[in-house]
Short mmCIF file of C-alpha atoms in Angstrom, two decimals:
data_model
loop_
_atom_site.label_atom_id
_atom_site.label_comp_id
_atom_site.label_asym_id
_atom_site.label_seq_id
_atom_site.Cartn_x
_atom_site.Cartn_y
_atom_site.Cartn_z
CA MET A 1 0.00 0.00 0.00
CA ARG A 2 1.20 3.53 -0.75
CA VAL A 3 0.18 7.07 0.23
CA ARG A 4 0.52 10.12 -2.00
CA PHE A 5 0.57 13.69 -0.69
CA GLY A 6 1.95 16.96 -2.04
CA GLU A 7 2.86 15.26 -5.33
CA ASN A 8 5.10 12.84 -3.41
CA TRP A 9 4.91 9.23 -2.30
CA ILE A 10 5.19 9.65 1.46
CA ALA A 11 4.60 6.03 2.53
CA ASP A 12 5.23 2.76 0.72
CA SER A 13 5.00 -0.56 2.52
CA GLU A 14 4.49 -4.30 2.03
CA ASN A 15 3.79 -4.63 5.75
CA VAL A 16 0.62 -2.61 6.33
CA VAL A 17 -1.71 -3.62 9.16
CA LEU A 18 -5.45 -2.93 8.86
CA LEU A 19 -7.35 -2.09 12.04
CA PHE A 20 -11.01 -3.16 12.10
CA GLU A 21 -13.23 -1.52 14.71
CA PRO A 22 -17.01 -1.81 15.14
CA GLY A 23 -18.77 1.09 13.46
CA HIS A 24 -15.64 2.25 11.63
CA TYR A 25 -14.12 1.64 8.23
CA PRO A 26 -10.78 -0.25 8.08
CA MET A 27 -7.76 1.94 8.87
CA ALA A 28 -4.27 1.31 7.47
CA TYR A 29 -1.21 1.50 9.75
CA PHE A 30 2.25 1.85 8.17
CA PRO A 31 5.57 0.97 9.85
CA GLU A 32 7.46 4.14 10.81
CA THR A 33 10.41 2.89 8.76
CA ASP A 34 8.27 2.88 5.59
CA VAL A 35 7.31 6.55 5.91
CA SER A 36 9.49 9.07 4.05
CA PRO A 37 11.94 10.99 6.28
CA ASN A 38 10.96 14.51 7.35
CA THR A 39 7.32 13.89 6.39
CA LEU A 40 5.95 13.85 9.95
CA GLN A 41 6.16 16.71 12.42
CA ARG A 42 4.96 15.83 15.90
CA THR A 43 2.44 18.28 17.35
CA GLU A 44 1.56 18.98 20.96
CA HIS A 45 -1.95 17.68 20.39
CA THR A 46 -2.87 14.31 21.89
CA SER A 47 -6.12 12.43 22.28
CA ARG A 48 -7.18 9.16 23.86
CA HIS A 49 -8.68 6.16 22.13
CA PRO A 50 -11.09 4.30 24.45
CA ASP A 51 -9.40 0.93 23.78
CA LEU A 52 -5.95 1.76 22.41
CA GLY A 53 -4.80 4.50 24.78
CA LEU A 54 -3.00 7.74 24.09
CA LYS A 55 -2.69 9.02 20.50
CA SER A 56 0.00 11.44 19.37
CA TRP A 57 -0.80 13.56 16.32
CA TYR A 58 1.43 14.74 13.48
CA THR A 59 1.41 17.41 10.81
CA VAL A 60 2.14 15.82 7.44
CA GLN A 61 4.47 17.88 5.25
CA ALA A 62 5.40 17.16 1.61
CA GLY A 63 6.29 19.52 -1.21
CA HIS A 64 4.38 22.74 -0.63
CA GLN A 65 1.49 21.00 1.13
CA SER A 66 0.83 20.62 4.82
CA ALA A 67 -1.90 18.68 6.60
CA PRO A 68 -2.28 19.55 10.32
CA ARG A 69 -3.26 16.43 12.28
CA GLY A 70 -2.87 14.45 9.08
CA ALA A 71 -1.46 11.40 10.85
CA TRP A 72 -1.37 9.79 14.27
CA GLN A 73 0.33 7.11 16.30
CA HIS A 74 -0.75 5.15 19.37
CA ILE A 75 1.95 5.63 22.02
CA ASP A 76 0.49 3.83 25.04
CA LEU A 77 -0.82 0.60 23.59
CA PRO A 78 -2.21 -2.25 25.69
CA ALA A 79 -0.51 -5.61 25.24
CA TYR A 80 -3.30 -7.02 23.06
CA ALA A 81 -2.72 -4.27 20.47
CA SER A 82 1.08 -4.45 20.33
CA GLU A 83 0.90 -5.10 16.57
CA LEU A 84 0.25 -1.35 16.14
CA LYS A 85 3.43 -0.33 17.95
CA ALA A 86 5.70 2.02 15.96
CA ARG A 87 3.09 2.38 13.21
CA ILE A 88 1.58 5.48 11.63
CA ALA A 89 -1.98 5.96 10.38
CA PHE A 90 -2.79 8.71 7.89
CA ALA A 91 -6.08 10.62 7.93
CA TRP A 92 -7.72 9.42 4.73
CA PRO A 93 -9.51 12.69 3.73
CA SER A 94 -6.33 14.72 4.32
CA MET A 95 -4.12 12.78 1.91
CA ASP A 96 -4.16 13.10 -1.88
CA ALA A 97 -4.60 9.38 -2.52
CA PHE A 98 -4.04 5.83 -1.27
CA TYR A 99 -2.99 2.99 -3.57
CA GLU A 100 -2.76 -0.78 -3.48
CA GLU A 101 -0.04 -1.57 -6.01
CA ASP A 102 -0.84 0.74 -8.95
CA GLU A 103 -4.59 0.98 -8.37
CA ARG A 104 -6.11 3.81 -6.38
CA ILE A 105 -8.21 2.84 -3.37
CA VAL A 106 -11.25 5.07 -3.00
CA GLY A 107 -13.21 5.56 0.21
CA HIS A 108 -11.23 3.26 2.47
CA ALA A 109 -9.15 0.11 2.43
CA ALA A 110 -11.15 -2.94 1.42
CA ASP A 111 -12.60 -5.10 4.18
CA SER A 112 -11.95 -8.73 3.27
CA TYR A 113 -14.87 -9.74 5.51
CA HIS A 114 -17.35 -7.49 3.71
CA ARG A 115 -19.79 -9.34 1.47
CA ILE A 116 -22.55 -8.37 -0.95
CA ASP A 117 -25.09 -10.78 -2.42
CA ILE A 118 -27.80 -9.79 -4.91
CA ARG A 119 -30.89 -11.89 -5.61
CA GLN A 120 -33.72 -11.53 -8.12
CA THR A 121 -37.18 -11.95 -6.63
CA SER A 122 -40.82 -11.93 -7.76
CA ARG A 123 -42.12 -10.48 -4.49
CA HIS A 124 -44.47 -7.51 -4.70
CA LEU A 125 -42.90 -4.22 -3.64
CA VAL A 126 -44.87 -0.96 -3.51
CA VAL A 127 -43.49 2.48 -2.61
CA ARG A 128 -45.85 5.29 -1.61
CA HIS A 129 -45.43 8.88 -0.57
CA ARG A 130 -48.63 10.03 1.05
CA ASP A 131 -51.39 9.01 -1.39
CA ARG A 132 -49.14 8.63 -4.43
CA ILE A 133 -47.75 5.33 -5.66
CA VAL A 134 -44.14 6.02 -6.67
CA ALA A 135 -43.05 2.47 -7.51
CA ASP A 136 -44.88 -0.81 -8.04
CA THR A 137 -42.97 -3.91 -9.09
CA ASN A 138 -42.99 -7.71 -9.04
CA ARG A 139 -39.35 -7.91 -10.12
CA PRO A 140 -37.19 -6.13 -7.53
CA MET A 141 -33.60 -7.03 -6.71
CA VAL A 142 -32.66 -7.50 -3.07
CA LEU A 143 -29.11 -6.62 -2.01
CA TYR A 144 -27.70 -8.19 1.15
CA GLU A 145 -24.64 -6.38 2.52
CA SER A 146 -22.61 -7.25 5.60
CA GLY A 147 -23.95 -5.51 8.68
CA PHE A 148 -26.80 -3.67 6.97
CA ALA A 149 -30.47 -4.18 6.30
CA PRO A 150 -31.49 -5.81 3.00
CA ARG A 151 -31.98 -3.11 0.37
CA TRP A 152 -34.60 -3.47 -2.35
CA TYR A 153 -33.82 -2.14 -5.82
CA VAL A 154 -36.53 -1.40 -8.39
CA PRO A 155 -36.16 -1.22 -12.20
CA ARG A 156 -36.63 2.35 -13.44
CA ALA A 157 -39.40 1.17 -15.73
CA ASP A 158 -41.45 0.37 -12.61
CA VAL A 159 -40.88 3.80 -11.02
CA ASP A 160 -42.97 6.92 -11.61
CA GLU A 161 -39.98 9.17 -12.23
CA SER A 162 -42.20 12.23 -12.55
CA ALA A 163 -42.46 12.04 -8.74
CA LEU A 164 -38.69 12.34 -8.33
CA THR A 165 -36.50 15.43 -8.19
CA SER A 166 -32.79 14.95 -8.77
CA VAL A 167 -30.58 16.26 -5.95
CA ASP A 168 -27.15 17.84 -6.33
CA ARG A 169 -25.54 15.29 -4.05
CA GLN A 170 -23.33 12.29 -4.67
CA THR A 171 -21.69 9.86 -2.29
CA PHE A 172 -19.36 6.97 -2.86
CA CYS A 173 -19.40 3.34 -1.76
CA PRO A 174 -16.07 1.52 -2.11
CA TYR A 175 -17.98 -1.67 -2.95
CA LYS A 176 -20.72 -0.36 -5.25
CA GLY A 177 -19.51 2.91 -6.77
CA LEU A 178 -20.91 6.41 -7.18
CA CYS A 179 -24.41 7.03 -5.81
CA SER A 180 -26.96 9.65 -6.92
CA TYR A 181 -29.96 10.86 -4.88
CA TYR A 182 -33.52 12.08 -5.40
CA ASN A 183 -36.26 13.75 -3.37
CA ILE A 184 -39.94 12.83 -3.55
CA GLY A 185 -41.74 16.08 -2.83
CA ASP A 186 -40.83 17.02 0.72
CA ALA A 187 -39.31 13.58 1.37
CA GLN A 188 -35.63 14.51 1.26
CA LEU A 189 -33.07 12.02 -0.08
CA ALA A 190 -35.71 9.30 -0.19
CA VAL A 191 -34.28 7.58 -3.27
CA TRP A 192 -30.82 6.58 -4.43
CA SER A 193 -29.32 4.89 -7.44
CA TYR A 194 -25.97 3.65 -8.72
CA PRO A 195 -26.10 4.65 -12.41
CA GLU A 196 -22.87 2.78 -13.18
CA ALA A 197 -22.34 0.31 -10.35
CA TYR A 198 -19.08 -1.62 -10.22
CA LEU A 199 -18.98 -4.83 -12.24
CA GLU A 200 -19.17 -6.97 -9.11
CA VAL A 201 -22.60 -5.52 -8.33
CA GLY A 202 -23.55 -4.49 -11.86
CA ARG A 203 -26.99 -6.07 -11.58
CA ILE A 204 -28.22 -3.00 -9.63
CA SER A 205 -26.90 -0.46 -12.15
CA ASN A 206 -29.52 2.22 -12.81
CA PHE A 207 -32.04 0.54 -10.47
CA MET A 208 -33.58 2.69 -7.72
CA SER A 209 -33.82 2.04 -4.00
CA PHE A 210 -36.09 3.74 -1.48
CA GLU A 211 -35.43 4.65 2.14
CA PRO A 212 -38.14 2.89 4.21
CA ASP A 213 -37.78 5.32 7.11
CA ILE A 214 -38.57 8.29 4.83
CA VAL A 215 -41.28 6.92 2.52
CA SER A 216 -43.62 3.95 2.77
CA VAL A 217 -42.04 0.77 1.39
CA GLN A 218 -44.23 -2.34 1.52
CA LEU A 219 -43.03 -5.82 0.63
CA ASP A 220 -45.86 -8.31 0.06
CA GLY A 221 -48.09 -5.96 2.05
CA LYS A 222 -45.70 -5.70 5.01
CA GLN A 223 -44.30 -2.29 5.93
CA LEU A 224 -40.49 -2.22 5.99
CA HIS A 225 -38.51 -0.42 8.72
CA LEU A 226 -34.80 -0.24 9.46
CA GLU A 227 -33.63 -1.73 12.72
CA PRO A 228 -31.12 0.19 14.88
CA GLY A 229 -27.59 -0.09 13.49
CA GLN A 230 -28.70 -0.94 9.94
CA THR A 231 -28.08 2.47 8.41
CA VAL A 232 -25.07 3.14 6.20
CA ILE A 233 -22.52 5.91 6.74
CA PRO A 234 -22.09 7.38 3.24
CA HIS A 235 -18.76 8.57 1.86
CA GLY A 236 -18.16 11.79 0.06
CA THR A 237 -15.74 11.38 -2.82
CA ASP A 238 -12.10 11.45 -1.75
CA ARG A 239 -10.01 14.60 -1.72
CA GLU A 240 -9.16 15.85 -5.23
CA LEU A 241 -10.96 12.87 -6.78
CA THR A 242 -13.00 13.63 -9.87
CA ILE A 243 -16.19 11.84 -10.84
CA ALA A 244 -14.49 10.65 -14.02
CA GLU A 245 -11.85 8.87 -11.91
CA VAL A 246 -14.42 7.08 -9.77
CA ARG A 247 -16.49 5.61 -12.58
CA PRO A 248 -13.92 3.47 -14.40
CA LEU A 249 -11.99 2.25 -11.35
CA ARG A 250 -13.26 -1.32 -11.33
CA LYS A 251 -14.54 -1.41 -14.86
CA SER A 252 -10.99 -1.30 -16.14
CA ALA A 253 -9.64 -3.80 -13.62
#
């Protein structure tokens, strides 16, 4: 894995450790010896991680760029986390880019335990906003994703798109791609779609999904609701990443 900042490669390692924490995306930790000299300037700022102890923060400096609190290190680790000793983590949004080999990683490092399964179904799904039927289909796709509620995707042909208003908002999923949003009247961000989903999940490309806690989504007559902890934390696109760069990332792999 490599890190680019200020038009320089500031970290390059074959010995990166990924930290997985509940409710957080994977975080990459680089050996100090694999970080370019004079890149890190220790600051006086410290903070405390509830499980990993004291954190010391660094300003990252490269070329003409500087990122205050752009990196950190755990300096009082408990014995069970000794693998993180003498390692540096870089704040993902503060860096220019992260790479695995020659391919840019977008959003966060991949979680090898993260799984997505998509299934075709003939169940009857109806979406309403107040008295208006917005979608009615007997051919939705259901997407099962690790840790989240099943999400139901509807073909555009079965959606009354005149009810939708496109929103100037896009987020990014490292596993599915670039996501667009829509309002339904006063129901804000009630609909989303991956116009060009990654090949691995290409079956949902250009389908539409509806947020059951914002509008009424009924499956075989049963109202759907999200359980606590089933919501997704969306990503904005990475720093200095253009939409054109996001779209072909996995298509060209």
